[in-house]
Short mmCIF file of C-alpha atoms (C1' of nucleotides) in Angstrom, two decimals:
data_model
loop_
_atom_site.label_atom_id
_atom_site.label_comp_id
_atom_site.label_asym_id
_atom_site.label_seq_id
_atom_site.Cartn_x
_atom_site.Cartn_y
_atom_site.Cartn_z
CA MET A 1 4.24 40.67 -47.43
CA PRO A 2 0.57 39.82 -47.88
CA ASP A 3 -1.09 39.07 -44.57
CA ARG A 4 -3.95 36.67 -43.94
CA THR A 5 -6.55 39.32 -44.47
CA ARG A 6 -5.52 40.02 -48.05
CA LEU A 7 -6.82 37.27 -50.23
CA LEU A 8 -5.13 36.62 -53.55
CA LEU A 9 -7.62 35.63 -56.19
CA GLN A 10 -8.30 35.41 -59.88
CA LEU A 11 -10.79 37.51 -61.76
CA THR A 12 -12.87 36.60 -64.75
CA VAL A 13 -15.11 38.55 -67.08
CA ASP A 14 -18.38 36.91 -68.13
CA LEU A 15 -20.63 38.09 -70.91
CA ALA A 16 -24.38 37.93 -71.22
CA ILE A 17 -24.80 38.57 -74.94
CA LEU A 18 -28.47 38.94 -75.75
CA THR A 19 -30.23 39.08 -79.06
CA ALA A 20 -33.81 39.08 -80.29
CA ARG A 21 -34.35 36.14 -82.64
CA GLU A 22 -37.76 35.55 -84.11
CA ASP A 23 -40.02 35.48 -81.08
CA HIS A 24 -37.44 34.61 -78.45
CA LEU A 25 -34.97 36.53 -76.40
CA SER A 26 -31.79 34.52 -76.84
CA VAL A 27 -28.40 34.49 -75.20
CA LEU A 28 -25.05 33.24 -76.42
CA VAL A 29 -23.86 30.20 -74.49
CA ILE A 30 -20.90 27.89 -74.91
CA GLU A 31 -20.49 24.28 -74.02
CA ARG A 32 -17.57 23.95 -71.64
CA ASP A 33 -14.90 21.55 -72.80
CA ASN A 34 -12.77 21.76 -69.68
CA PRO A 35 -13.49 21.14 -66.02
CA PRO A 36 -15.13 22.34 -63.93
CA PHE A 37 -18.64 21.84 -65.32
CA ARG A 38 -17.21 20.13 -68.43
CA GLY A 39 -19.93 19.55 -71.00
CA GLN A 40 -22.31 21.95 -69.33
CA LEU A 41 -23.56 25.24 -70.79
CA ALA A 42 -22.13 28.52 -69.55
CA LEU A 43 -21.85 32.16 -70.46
CA PRO A 44 -18.73 32.98 -72.46
CA GLY A 45 -15.96 34.62 -70.52
CA GLY A 46 -12.37 34.39 -69.48
CA PHE A 47 -9.65 35.45 -67.14
CA LEU A 48 -8.43 38.99 -66.74
CA ARG A 49 -4.87 39.36 -68.01
CA ALA A 50 -2.02 41.44 -66.67
CA GLY A 51 -2.19 45.08 -67.70
CA GLU A 52 -5.76 44.75 -68.96
CA ASP A 53 -8.69 46.80 -67.78
CA LEU A 54 -12.09 45.21 -67.12
CA HIS A 55 -13.90 46.71 -70.06
CA GLY A 56 -10.98 45.86 -72.31
CA ALA A 57 -11.11 42.27 -71.19
CA ALA A 58 -14.83 42.17 -71.94
CA VAL A 59 -14.27 43.57 -75.43
CA ARG A 60 -11.51 41.02 -76.06
CA GLU A 61 -13.66 38.13 -74.89
CA LEU A 62 -16.58 39.30 -76.99
CA ALA A 63 -14.34 39.34 -80.06
CA GLU A 64 -12.79 35.97 -79.27
CA GLU A 65 -16.06 34.23 -78.59
CA THR A 66 -18.26 35.73 -81.27
CA GLY A 67 -16.15 37.66 -83.74
CA LEU A 68 -18.22 40.74 -82.90
CA ASP A 69 -16.43 44.06 -82.45
CA GLY A 70 -17.00 45.00 -78.83
CA GLY A 71 -16.02 48.56 -79.58
CA ARG A 72 -19.16 48.94 -81.67
CA LEU A 73 -21.61 47.28 -79.34
CA PRO A 74 -22.85 48.72 -76.09
CA LEU A 75 -21.12 46.75 -73.36
CA ASP A 76 -22.45 47.67 -69.94
CA GLN A 77 -21.16 46.37 -66.68
CA LEU A 78 -23.77 44.51 -64.64
CA GLY A 79 -21.77 43.99 -61.49
CA ALA A 80 -19.35 41.77 -59.65
CA TYR A 81 -20.19 38.30 -58.33
CA GLY A 82 -18.06 36.96 -55.56
CA GLN A 83 -19.67 34.19 -53.52
CA PRO A 84 -16.66 32.42 -52.02
CA ASP A 85 -17.73 29.01 -53.30
CA ARG A 86 -18.91 30.06 -56.72
CA ASP A 87 -15.96 28.42 -58.46
CA PRO A 88 -14.68 25.04 -57.25
CA ARG A 89 -11.17 25.93 -58.40
CA GLY A 90 -10.86 28.46 -55.61
CA PRO A 91 -11.48 32.16 -55.10
CA VAL A 92 -12.53 33.58 -58.46
CA VAL A 93 -14.55 36.77 -58.62
CA THR A 94 -16.27 37.56 -61.88
CA VAL A 95 -17.39 40.84 -63.39
CA ALA A 96 -20.41 40.41 -65.62
CA TYR A 97 -21.09 42.49 -68.72
CA LEU A 98 -24.27 42.86 -70.70
CA ALA A 99 -23.97 43.07 -74.48
CA ILE A 100 -26.82 43.57 -76.90
CA ALA A 101 -26.24 42.15 -80.35
CA PRO A 102 -28.22 42.25 -83.58
CA ASP A 103 -29.49 38.91 -84.79
CA LEU A 104 -26.41 37.95 -86.78
CA PRO A 105 -24.91 34.62 -87.63
CA LEU A 106 -21.84 34.07 -85.49
CA PRO A 107 -18.57 34.12 -87.41
CA VAL A 108 -17.07 32.18 -84.54
CA ALA A 109 -14.97 29.07 -85.08
CA GLY A 110 -12.69 30.54 -82.43
CA SER A 111 -10.81 28.51 -79.87
CA ASP A 112 -13.08 28.23 -76.87
CA ALA A 113 -16.11 29.12 -78.91
CA ARG A 114 -16.47 25.95 -80.92
CA GLY A 115 -19.60 25.10 -79.01
CA ALA A 116 -21.01 28.62 -79.06
CA ARG A 117 -24.67 28.93 -79.95
CA TRP A 118 -27.75 31.04 -79.34
CA MET A 119 -30.27 29.64 -76.90
CA PRO A 120 -33.65 31.13 -75.93
CA VAL A 121 -33.31 32.28 -72.34
CA ASP A 122 -36.55 30.51 -71.46
CA ALA A 123 -34.99 27.19 -72.45
CA LEU A 124 -32.12 27.66 -70.01
CA ARG A 125 -33.92 27.85 -66.66
CA GLY A 126 -31.24 26.74 -64.23
CA ALA A 127 -29.12 24.94 -66.83
CA LEU A 128 -25.99 27.06 -66.71
CA ALA A 129 -22.74 26.40 -64.88
CA PHE A 130 -21.36 28.41 -61.95
CA ASP A 131 -23.70 31.20 -60.85
CA HIS A 132 -24.44 32.04 -64.46
CA ASN A 133 -28.16 31.45 -64.00
CA GLN A 134 -28.29 34.34 -61.57
CA ILE A 135 -26.14 36.50 -63.84
CA LEU A 136 -28.42 35.75 -66.79
CA ASP A 137 -31.52 36.61 -64.78
CA GLU A 138 -30.06 39.94 -63.80
CA ALA A 139 -28.86 40.57 -67.35
CA VAL A 140 -32.36 40.04 -68.71
CA GLU A 141 -33.87 42.32 -66.12
CA ALA A 142 -31.21 44.96 -66.85
CA ALA A 143 -31.92 44.73 -70.56
CA ARG A 144 -35.65 45.16 -69.95
CA SER A 145 -35.01 48.18 -67.81
CA ARG A 146 -32.54 49.73 -70.25
CA LEU A 147 -35.10 49.47 -73.03
CA GLU A 148 -37.36 51.74 -71.01
CA LEU A 149 -34.76 54.33 -70.21
CA THR A 150 -32.24 54.30 -73.05
CA THR A 151 -32.02 53.92 -76.81
CA LEU A 152 -30.25 50.58 -76.38
CA ALA A 153 -32.91 48.74 -78.38
CA THR A 154 -31.40 50.03 -81.60
CA ALA A 155 -28.36 47.85 -80.81
CA PHE A 156 -30.55 44.79 -81.28
CA CYS A 157 -31.22 45.86 -84.86
CA ALA A 158 -29.17 45.80 -88.03
CA GLU A 159 -27.62 49.06 -89.21
CA THR A 160 -30.87 50.14 -90.84
CA PHE A 161 -34.22 49.00 -89.58
CA THR A 162 -37.90 49.79 -89.66
CA ILE A 163 -40.01 50.95 -86.75
CA GLY A 164 -41.64 47.53 -86.90
CA ASP A 165 -38.25 45.87 -86.40
CA LEU A 166 -37.62 48.05 -83.39
CA ARG A 167 -41.04 47.34 -81.95
CA HIS A 168 -40.43 43.63 -82.39
CA VAL A 169 -37.33 44.00 -80.19
CA TYR A 170 -39.37 45.58 -77.42
CA GLU A 171 -42.05 42.91 -77.70
CA VAL A 172 -39.53 40.08 -77.54
CA VAL A 173 -37.51 41.50 -74.66
CA TRP A 174 -40.49 42.66 -72.64
CA GLY A 175 -42.69 39.77 -73.62
CA VAL A 176 -45.74 41.95 -74.19
CA PRO A 177 -47.50 43.13 -77.37
CA LEU A 178 -47.35 46.85 -78.11
CA ASP A 179 -49.65 49.03 -80.15
CA PRO A 180 -47.81 49.57 -83.45
CA ARG A 181 -49.39 52.98 -84.04
CA ASN A 182 -48.62 54.54 -80.69
CA PHE A 183 -45.18 52.96 -80.63
CA SER A 184 -44.31 54.42 -83.99
CA ARG A 185 -45.25 57.91 -82.87
CA LYS A 186 -43.35 57.76 -79.63
CA VAL A 187 -40.15 56.61 -81.30
CA VAL A 188 -40.26 59.03 -84.20
CA HIS A 189 -41.13 61.99 -81.99
CA THR A 190 -38.33 61.34 -79.50
CA ASP A 191 -35.42 63.51 -80.59
CA GLY A 192 -32.33 61.58 -81.54
CA PHE A 193 -33.76 58.10 -81.03
CA VAL A 194 -33.85 57.26 -84.74
CA VAL A 195 -33.04 59.17 -87.93
CA ALA A 196 -34.71 58.43 -91.24
CA THR A 197 -32.47 57.27 -94.06
CA GLY A 198 -35.02 58.24 -96.71
CA ASP A 199 -35.13 54.70 -98.04
CA LYS A 200 -37.92 52.20 -97.70
CA ARG A 201 -38.09 48.47 -97.31
CA ILE A 202 -40.76 46.46 -99.06
CA PRO A 203 -42.03 43.61 -96.90
CA GLU A 204 -43.34 40.31 -98.19
CA THR A 205 -46.76 41.74 -97.91
CA GLY A 206 -47.98 45.18 -97.02
CA ARG A 207 -47.05 48.79 -97.40
CA PRO A 208 -43.34 49.70 -97.57
CA ALA A 209 -41.85 50.89 -94.31
CA ALA A 210 -39.47 53.80 -93.87
CA LEU A 211 -35.94 52.82 -92.89
CA TYR A 212 -34.06 54.38 -90.00
CA ARG A 213 -30.70 54.16 -88.35
CA ALA A 214 -29.81 54.69 -84.69
CA GLY A 215 -29.80 58.32 -83.63
CA PRO A 216 -27.32 60.11 -81.37
CA ALA A 217 -29.45 60.10 -78.22
CA ARG A 218 -28.55 57.63 -75.51
CA LEU A 219 -31.13 58.47 -72.85
CA LEU A 220 -34.89 58.50 -73.34
CA SER A 221 -36.73 61.21 -71.52
CA PRO A 222 -39.49 60.63 -70.97
CA PRO A 223 -38.98 56.87 -70.78
CA LEU A 224 -40.86 54.43 -72.95
CA LEU A 225 -43.29 52.84 -70.57
CA ARG A 226 -43.32 49.11 -70.14
CA GLY A 227 -46.47 47.21 -69.36
CA GLY A 228 -48.28 48.42 -72.41
CA PRO A 229 -52.10 48.42 -72.25
CA ASP A 230 -53.98 48.37 -68.96
CA HIS A 231 -51.19 46.82 -66.91
CA GLY A 232 -52.69 48.09 -63.66
CA MET B 1 -0.62 25.72 -62.58
CA PRO B 2 -1.56 29.35 -63.29
CA ASP B 3 -0.39 30.45 -66.72
CA ARG B 4 0.57 33.96 -67.80
CA THR B 5 -2.95 34.81 -68.81
CA ARG B 6 -4.41 34.30 -65.36
CA LEU B 7 -3.53 37.29 -63.27
CA LEU B 8 -3.44 36.95 -59.50
CA LEU B 9 -4.72 40.07 -57.82
CA GLN B 10 -6.17 41.50 -54.67
CA LEU B 11 -9.70 42.76 -54.31
CA THR B 12 -10.99 45.60 -52.17
CA VAL B 13 -14.45 46.83 -51.29
CA ASP B 14 -14.95 50.60 -51.18
CA LEU B 15 -17.95 52.37 -49.72
CA ALA B 16 -19.60 55.58 -50.78
CA ILE B 17 -21.67 56.34 -47.69
CA LEU B 18 -23.94 59.29 -48.38
CA THR B 19 -26.07 61.32 -46.04
CA ALA B 20 -28.12 64.49 -46.24
CA ARG B 21 -26.84 66.99 -43.69
CA GLU B 22 -28.44 70.40 -43.48
CA ASP B 23 -28.29 71.65 -47.04
CA HIS B 24 -25.45 69.49 -48.31
CA LEU B 25 -25.15 66.01 -49.67
CA SER B 26 -22.23 64.62 -47.69
CA VAL B 27 -20.06 61.56 -47.93
CA LEU B 28 -18.00 59.74 -45.34
CA VAL B 29 -14.28 60.03 -46.02
CA ILE B 30 -11.22 58.94 -44.10
CA GLU B 31 -7.76 60.39 -44.02
CA ARG B 32 -5.29 57.70 -45.02
CA ASP B 33 -2.55 57.08 -42.51
CA ASN B 34 -0.64 54.56 -44.59
CA PRO B 35 0.90 54.75 -48.03
CA PRO B 36 -0.04 55.00 -50.78
CA PHE B 37 -1.73 58.42 -50.73
CA ARG B 38 -0.85 58.84 -47.02
CA GLY B 39 -2.54 61.88 -45.57
CA GLN B 40 -4.97 62.17 -48.46
CA LEU B 41 -8.73 61.71 -48.25
CA ALA B 42 -10.31 58.52 -49.53
CA LEU B 43 -13.49 56.50 -49.35
CA PRO B 44 -13.50 53.90 -46.57
CA GLY B 45 -12.88 50.35 -47.65
CA GLY B 46 -10.67 47.35 -47.25
CA PHE B 47 -9.47 44.07 -48.59
CA LEU B 48 -11.67 41.08 -49.23
CA ARG B 49 -10.85 38.23 -46.84
CA ALA B 50 -10.78 34.52 -47.46
CA GLY B 51 -14.20 32.91 -47.35
CA GLU B 52 -15.99 36.25 -47.43
CA ASP B 53 -18.55 37.30 -49.99
CA LEU B 54 -18.53 40.78 -51.51
CA HIS B 55 -21.65 42.05 -49.81
CA GLY B 56 -20.47 40.60 -46.52
CA ALA B 57 -17.19 42.43 -46.84
CA ALA B 58 -19.06 45.66 -47.51
CA VAL B 59 -21.23 45.15 -44.43
CA ARG B 60 -18.16 44.41 -42.32
CA GLU B 61 -16.32 47.50 -43.56
CA LEU B 62 -19.37 49.67 -42.96
CA ALA B 63 -19.53 48.46 -39.37
CA GLU B 64 -15.80 48.87 -38.81
CA GLU B 65 -15.59 52.32 -40.27
CA THR B 66 -18.78 53.86 -38.98
CA GLY B 67 -20.33 51.59 -36.36
CA LEU B 68 -23.44 51.42 -38.51
CA ASP B 69 -25.17 48.09 -38.97
CA GLY B 70 -24.86 47.33 -42.65
CA GLY B 71 -27.57 44.73 -42.36
CA ARG B 72 -30.08 47.48 -41.68
CA LEU B 73 -28.97 49.91 -44.34
CA PRO B 74 -29.53 49.46 -48.04
CA LEU B 75 -26.13 48.58 -49.49
CA ASP B 76 -26.20 48.49 -53.28
CA GLN B 77 -23.37 47.47 -55.49
CA LEU B 78 -22.27 50.19 -57.88
CA GLY B 79 -19.79 48.21 -59.92
CA ALA B 80 -16.22 47.04 -60.24
CA TYR B 81 -13.31 49.32 -61.02
CA GLY B 82 -10.23 47.73 -62.47
CA GLN B 83 -7.95 50.14 -64.33
CA PRO B 84 -4.61 48.32 -64.23
CA ASP B 85 -2.75 51.32 -62.78
CA ARG B 86 -5.41 52.42 -60.31
CA ASP B 87 -3.39 51.26 -57.30
CA PRO B 88 0.39 51.79 -57.24
CA ARG B 89 0.82 48.68 -55.11
CA GLY B 90 -0.08 46.47 -58.03
CA PRO B 91 -3.20 44.87 -59.48
CA VAL B 92 -6.06 45.66 -57.12
CA VAL B 93 -9.62 45.62 -58.40
CA THR B 94 -12.25 47.27 -56.22
CA VAL B 95 -15.97 46.70 -55.94
CA ALA B 96 -17.78 49.86 -54.93
CA TYR B 97 -20.93 49.92 -52.80
CA LEU B 98 -23.38 52.72 -52.23
CA ALA B 99 -24.81 53.13 -48.75
CA ILE B 100 -27.39 55.66 -47.69
CA ALA B 101 -27.23 56.68 -44.05
CA PRO B 102 -29.39 58.87 -41.86
CA ASP B 103 -27.69 61.98 -40.54
CA LEU B 104 -26.23 60.40 -37.44
CA PRO B 105 -23.14 61.17 -35.42
CA LEU B 106 -20.50 58.55 -36.13
CA PRO B 107 -19.74 56.25 -33.19
CA VAL B 108 -16.45 55.48 -34.87
CA ALA B 109 -13.16 55.52 -32.98
CA GLY B 110 -12.36 52.35 -34.90
CA SER B 111 -8.93 51.35 -36.13
CA ASP B 112 -8.57 52.77 -39.62
CA ALA B 113 -11.43 55.16 -39.07
CA ARG B 114 -9.76 57.59 -36.69
CA GLY B 115 -9.82 60.26 -39.36
CA ALA B 116 -13.36 59.50 -40.50
CA ARG B 117 -15.60 62.49 -41.12
CA TRP B 118 -18.49 63.73 -43.21
CA MET B 119 -17.60 66.06 -46.06
CA PRO B 120 -19.96 67.78 -48.50
CA VAL B 121 -19.44 66.15 -51.88
CA ASP B 122 -19.13 69.58 -53.48
CA ALA B 123 -16.09 70.29 -51.33
CA LEU B 124 -14.27 67.21 -52.59
CA ARG B 125 -13.97 67.90 -56.30
CA GLY B 126 -11.00 65.81 -57.31
CA ALA B 127 -9.54 65.59 -53.80
CA LEU B 128 -9.81 61.85 -53.22
CA ALA B 129 -7.14 59.19 -53.54
CA PHE B 130 -7.08 56.38 -56.10
CA ASP B 131 -10.01 56.54 -58.54
CA HIS B 132 -12.36 57.43 -55.72
CA ASN B 133 -13.38 60.68 -57.37
CA GLN B 134 -14.88 58.73 -60.22
CA ILE B 135 -16.52 56.29 -57.83
CA LEU B 136 -18.01 59.14 -55.83
CA ASP B 137 -19.37 60.81 -58.96
CA GLU B 138 -21.06 57.60 -60.00
CA ALA B 139 -22.36 57.01 -56.49
CA VAL B 140 -24.00 60.41 -56.41
CA GLU B 141 -25.58 59.89 -59.79
CA ALA B 142 -26.79 56.44 -58.73
CA ALA B 143 -28.29 57.89 -55.54
CA ARG B 144 -30.11 60.58 -57.57
CA SER B 145 -31.49 57.97 -59.90
CA ARG B 146 -32.53 55.60 -57.11
CA LEU B 147 -34.49 58.40 -55.45
CA GLU B 148 -36.62 58.58 -58.58
CA LEU B 149 -37.22 54.89 -58.91
CA THR B 150 -37.11 53.44 -55.40
CA THR B 151 -38.09 54.22 -51.82
CA LEU B 152 -34.42 54.53 -50.89
CA ALA B 153 -34.86 58.08 -49.64
CA THR B 154 -36.42 56.79 -46.42
CA ALA B 155 -32.99 55.35 -45.58
CA PHE B 156 -31.67 58.92 -45.32
CA CYS B 157 -34.16 59.58 -42.53
CA ALA B 158 -34.33 58.57 -38.91
CA GLU B 159 -36.69 55.77 -37.94
CA THR B 160 -39.63 58.14 -37.86
CA PHE B 161 -39.77 61.24 -40.00
CA THR B 162 -42.12 63.82 -41.43
CA ILE B 163 -42.94 64.29 -45.09
CA GLY B 164 -40.97 67.52 -44.83
CA ASP B 165 -37.89 65.57 -43.70
CA LEU B 166 -38.27 63.28 -46.67
CA ARG B 167 -38.72 66.16 -49.05
CA HIS B 168 -35.59 67.75 -47.68
CA VAL B 169 -33.67 64.60 -48.63
CA TYR B 170 -34.87 64.86 -52.20
CA GLU B 171 -34.02 68.54 -52.37
CA VAL B 172 -30.52 68.01 -51.03
CA VAL B 173 -29.70 65.02 -53.20
CA TRP B 174 -31.23 66.40 -56.37
CA GLY B 175 -30.26 69.97 -55.67
CA VAL B 176 -33.64 71.36 -56.71
CA PRO B 177 -36.56 72.80 -54.72
CA LEU B 178 -39.78 70.79 -54.76
CA ASP B 179 -43.34 71.87 -54.18
CA PRO B 180 -44.15 70.75 -50.62
CA ARG B 181 -47.85 70.27 -51.36
CA ASN B 182 -47.54 68.13 -54.43
CA PHE B 183 -44.66 66.19 -52.93
CA SER B 184 -46.69 65.35 -49.86
CA ARG B 185 -49.53 64.00 -51.93
CA LYS B 186 -47.37 61.87 -54.18
CA VAL B 187 -45.60 60.25 -51.25
CA VAL B 188 -48.68 59.58 -49.15
CA HIS B 189 -50.68 58.26 -52.09
CA THR B 190 -47.98 55.82 -53.20
CA ASP B 191 -48.83 52.49 -51.63
CA GLY B 192 -46.19 51.23 -49.24
CA PHE B 193 -43.83 54.18 -49.50
CA VAL B 194 -44.53 55.46 -45.98
CA VAL B 195 -46.89 54.40 -43.19
CA ALA B 196 -48.26 56.83 -40.64
CA THR B 197 -47.35 56.20 -37.01
CA GLY B 198 -50.26 58.28 -35.73
CA ASP B 199 -47.92 60.58 -33.82
CA LYS B 200 -47.04 64.13 -34.63
CA ARG B 201 -43.93 66.21 -34.29
CA ILE B 202 -44.17 69.85 -33.22
CA PRO B 203 -41.62 71.97 -35.07
CA GLU B 204 -39.97 75.10 -33.68
CA THR B 205 -42.55 77.06 -35.48
CA GLY B 206 -45.60 76.02 -37.44
CA ARG B 207 -48.25 73.37 -37.49
CA PRO B 208 -47.40 69.87 -36.17
CA ALA B 209 -46.48 67.38 -38.87
CA ALA B 210 -47.61 63.77 -39.00
CA LEU B 211 -44.87 61.21 -38.40
CA TYR B 212 -44.23 58.26 -40.67
CA ARG B 213 -41.91 55.31 -40.92
CA ALA B 214 -40.57 53.55 -44.02
CA GLY B 215 -43.13 51.33 -45.73
CA PRO B 216 -42.65 47.90 -47.26
CA ALA B 217 -42.46 49.01 -50.91
CA ARG B 218 -39.03 49.10 -52.53
CA LEU B 219 -39.91 50.21 -56.05
CA LEU B 220 -41.80 53.33 -56.99
CA SER B 221 -44.19 52.97 -59.87
CA PRO B 222 -44.76 55.41 -61.26
CA PRO B 223 -41.40 57.02 -60.48
CA LEU B 224 -41.09 60.30 -58.66
CA LEU B 225 -40.03 62.68 -61.39
CA ARG B 226 -36.87 64.67 -61.01
CA GLY B 227 -36.55 68.08 -62.57
CA GLY B 228 -39.48 69.48 -60.66
CA PRO B 229 -41.23 72.54 -62.08
CA ASP B 230 -40.87 73.57 -65.74
CA HIS B 231 -37.62 71.76 -66.34
CA GLY B 232 -38.20 71.64 -70.10
"C1'" DA C 1 -60.76 42.85 -104.59
"C1'" DC C 2 -58.35 41.37 -100.66
"C1'" DA C 3 -54.77 40.70 -97.13
"C1'" DA C 4 -51.34 42.72 -94.62
"C1'" DA C 5 -48.31 45.99 -92.68
"C1'" DA C 6 -47.49 51.26 -92.23
"C1'" DG C 7 -48.97 55.32 -90.65
"C1'" DT C 8 -52.56 59.50 -89.18
"C1'" DG C 9 -56.32 61.70 -86.45
"C1'" DT C 10 -58.91 61.97 -82.59
"C1'" DT C 11 -61.16 60.97 -78.15
"C1'" DC C 12 -60.81 59.77 -73.50
"C1'" DC C 13 -58.51 59.48 -69.37
"C1'" DT C 14 -54.75 59.79 -66.08
"C1'" DT C 15 -51.17 62.32 -64.12
"C1'" DC C 16 -48.40 66.26 -63.22
"C1'" DT C 17 -47.94 71.37 -62.30
"C1'" DA C 18 -49.12 75.50 -60.32
"C1'" DC C 19 -51.28 77.96 -57.11
"C1'" DA C 20 -55.33 79.63 -54.15
"C1'" DC C 21 -56.68 78.56 -49.90
"C1'" DC C 22 -57.24 76.52 -45.14
"C1'" DC C 23 -55.03 74.47 -40.59
"C1'" DA C 24 -52.36 74.38 -36.26
"C1'" DT C 25 -48.96 75.95 -33.52
"C1'" DG C 26 -45.47 79.37 -30.89
"C1'" DA C 27 -44.11 84.04 -30.11
"C1'" DT D 1 -52.30 88.66 -34.88
"C1'" DC D 2 -48.53 87.34 -37.34
"C1'" DA D 3 -45.01 84.18 -39.09
"C1'" DT D 4 -44.14 79.56 -40.28
"C1'" DG D 5 -44.50 75.12 -41.79
"C1'" DG D 6 -48.34 71.36 -42.78
"C1'" DG D 7 -51.91 70.04 -45.70
"C1'" DT D 8 -56.42 70.18 -49.21
"C1'" DG D 9 -58.87 71.63 -53.55
"C1'" DT D 10 -58.78 72.45 -58.10
"C1'" DA D 11 -58.08 74.28 -62.89
"C1'" DG D 12 -55.10 73.78 -66.80
"C1'" DA D 13 -51.56 71.34 -69.48
"C1'" DA D 14 -49.30 67.27 -71.09
"C1'" DG D 15 -49.02 62.85 -72.40
"C1'" DG D 16 -50.50 57.95 -72.84
"C1'" DA D 17 -54.13 54.37 -74.34
"C1'" DA D 18 -57.46 52.96 -77.44
"C1'" DC D 19 -59.18 52.72 -81.81
"C1'" DA D 20 -61.42 54.33 -86.30
"C1'" DC D 21 -59.57 55.20 -90.50
"C1'" DT D 22 -56.37 55.99 -94.51
"C1'" DT D 23 -52.13 54.55 -97.32
"C1'" DT D 24 -49.31 51.43 -100.11
"C1'" DT D 25 -47.77 47.39 -101.55
"C1'" DG D 26 -48.19 42.02 -103.42
"C1'" DT D 27 -51.25 38.39 -105.00
#
DNA sequence: ACAAAAGTGTTCCTTCTACACCCATGA
DNA sequence: TCATGGGTGTAGAAGGAACACTTTTGT
């Protein structure tokens, strides 16, 4: 006996899947092939199913849309978005998740994901459907903040990576240049951030760089300060 | 034409309303007088109504349950909780909000809020209904973290307060003693954290303390470090 | 030899911690 | 004059920023 004060609604999960490609912070978007907003770009996502928990739905959508294994990527909840008019179909609240992916080709070809592609976030100013522009803004800010406080940046990298790769992630996400020498020291001297594999990678030009993989630590204390040189 | 994959559900808003009372971090709880979990303690909250946005629902519930004006208190979203079996009545997802209140008597006497009262969070270990124990844990951790990074602590205080009042908030929420002299300097020298009123308050014993009110700043940079003395 | 990227050593400066010391009030 | 909380000064430690300099590769 639901009374007037208990609204029945549908719930979706939307994903802001970020990656660092070349010199741009990019996000995975799809082109919608159904109304509403048919033909427009949007974040991938989908409806919560019966018996499913929110994180599980996010993992499932990540797999469906990108072929990536959500169990192996950090998938953090950003929050719930519930403006009453955010979806013209009626009351639909969405829970947004932030995923950080290495720069991989998408093995997609999935159902809804035909039109999936990476787009630099700077090229999307205001172009997304629903309230996805706001969600993307908050996802980017959350990613920037998590880079300061956690070891999340390693999730942007392949399984093994150099300190230069990792620094490049920070530079792309923060949008500022960092001093390679100080950065290297801070990362290597922070317990559990990275562990050396013992191997080296020879670049096109220059001295070989030691390879690392992600360490067990999840929190950085002290944090890695953003703003770099003389930001005052 | 909703298909099987689009679950219809109800959505609630739950509030973790924290305050610093004497030497305990306390939270507002109600005693449920309807099933499920009748007679058990729970966080205040209620169902989202048609046409209402999530933050608006949180403000309304805060007013209904406590008489406090949610528009004047910082009300931050913690996240959505959607385990499929979290509510025995069926699929109900909740969005949790964190509110920080000054230590005020509750002008309640509202409908559902008859049994509303402050309880020290330490006295509630595992005692709450639904998944509210988890929500409370995450609310406390979020409050601790926000004290480091934001000026939120002023929301725990009355309109005017002394630096000692503010320090007491930090000590209660973090559970560690702080050096009064260094704390005073950090707060006063951080632009926009507090502004002096020019008045003084005479304590029961001791030198009068300058009174302040909350300043315009919302973010603390650099953060106020937790852990206090020799925490390494 | 040169270019380019990796990595080390060192100096300067800011900030935090700890604590000695002074201030203003009531009992 | 003593107890109590408010507030200033300051020395030492810790860590970041800046940058000179060395290492190791390909061309």
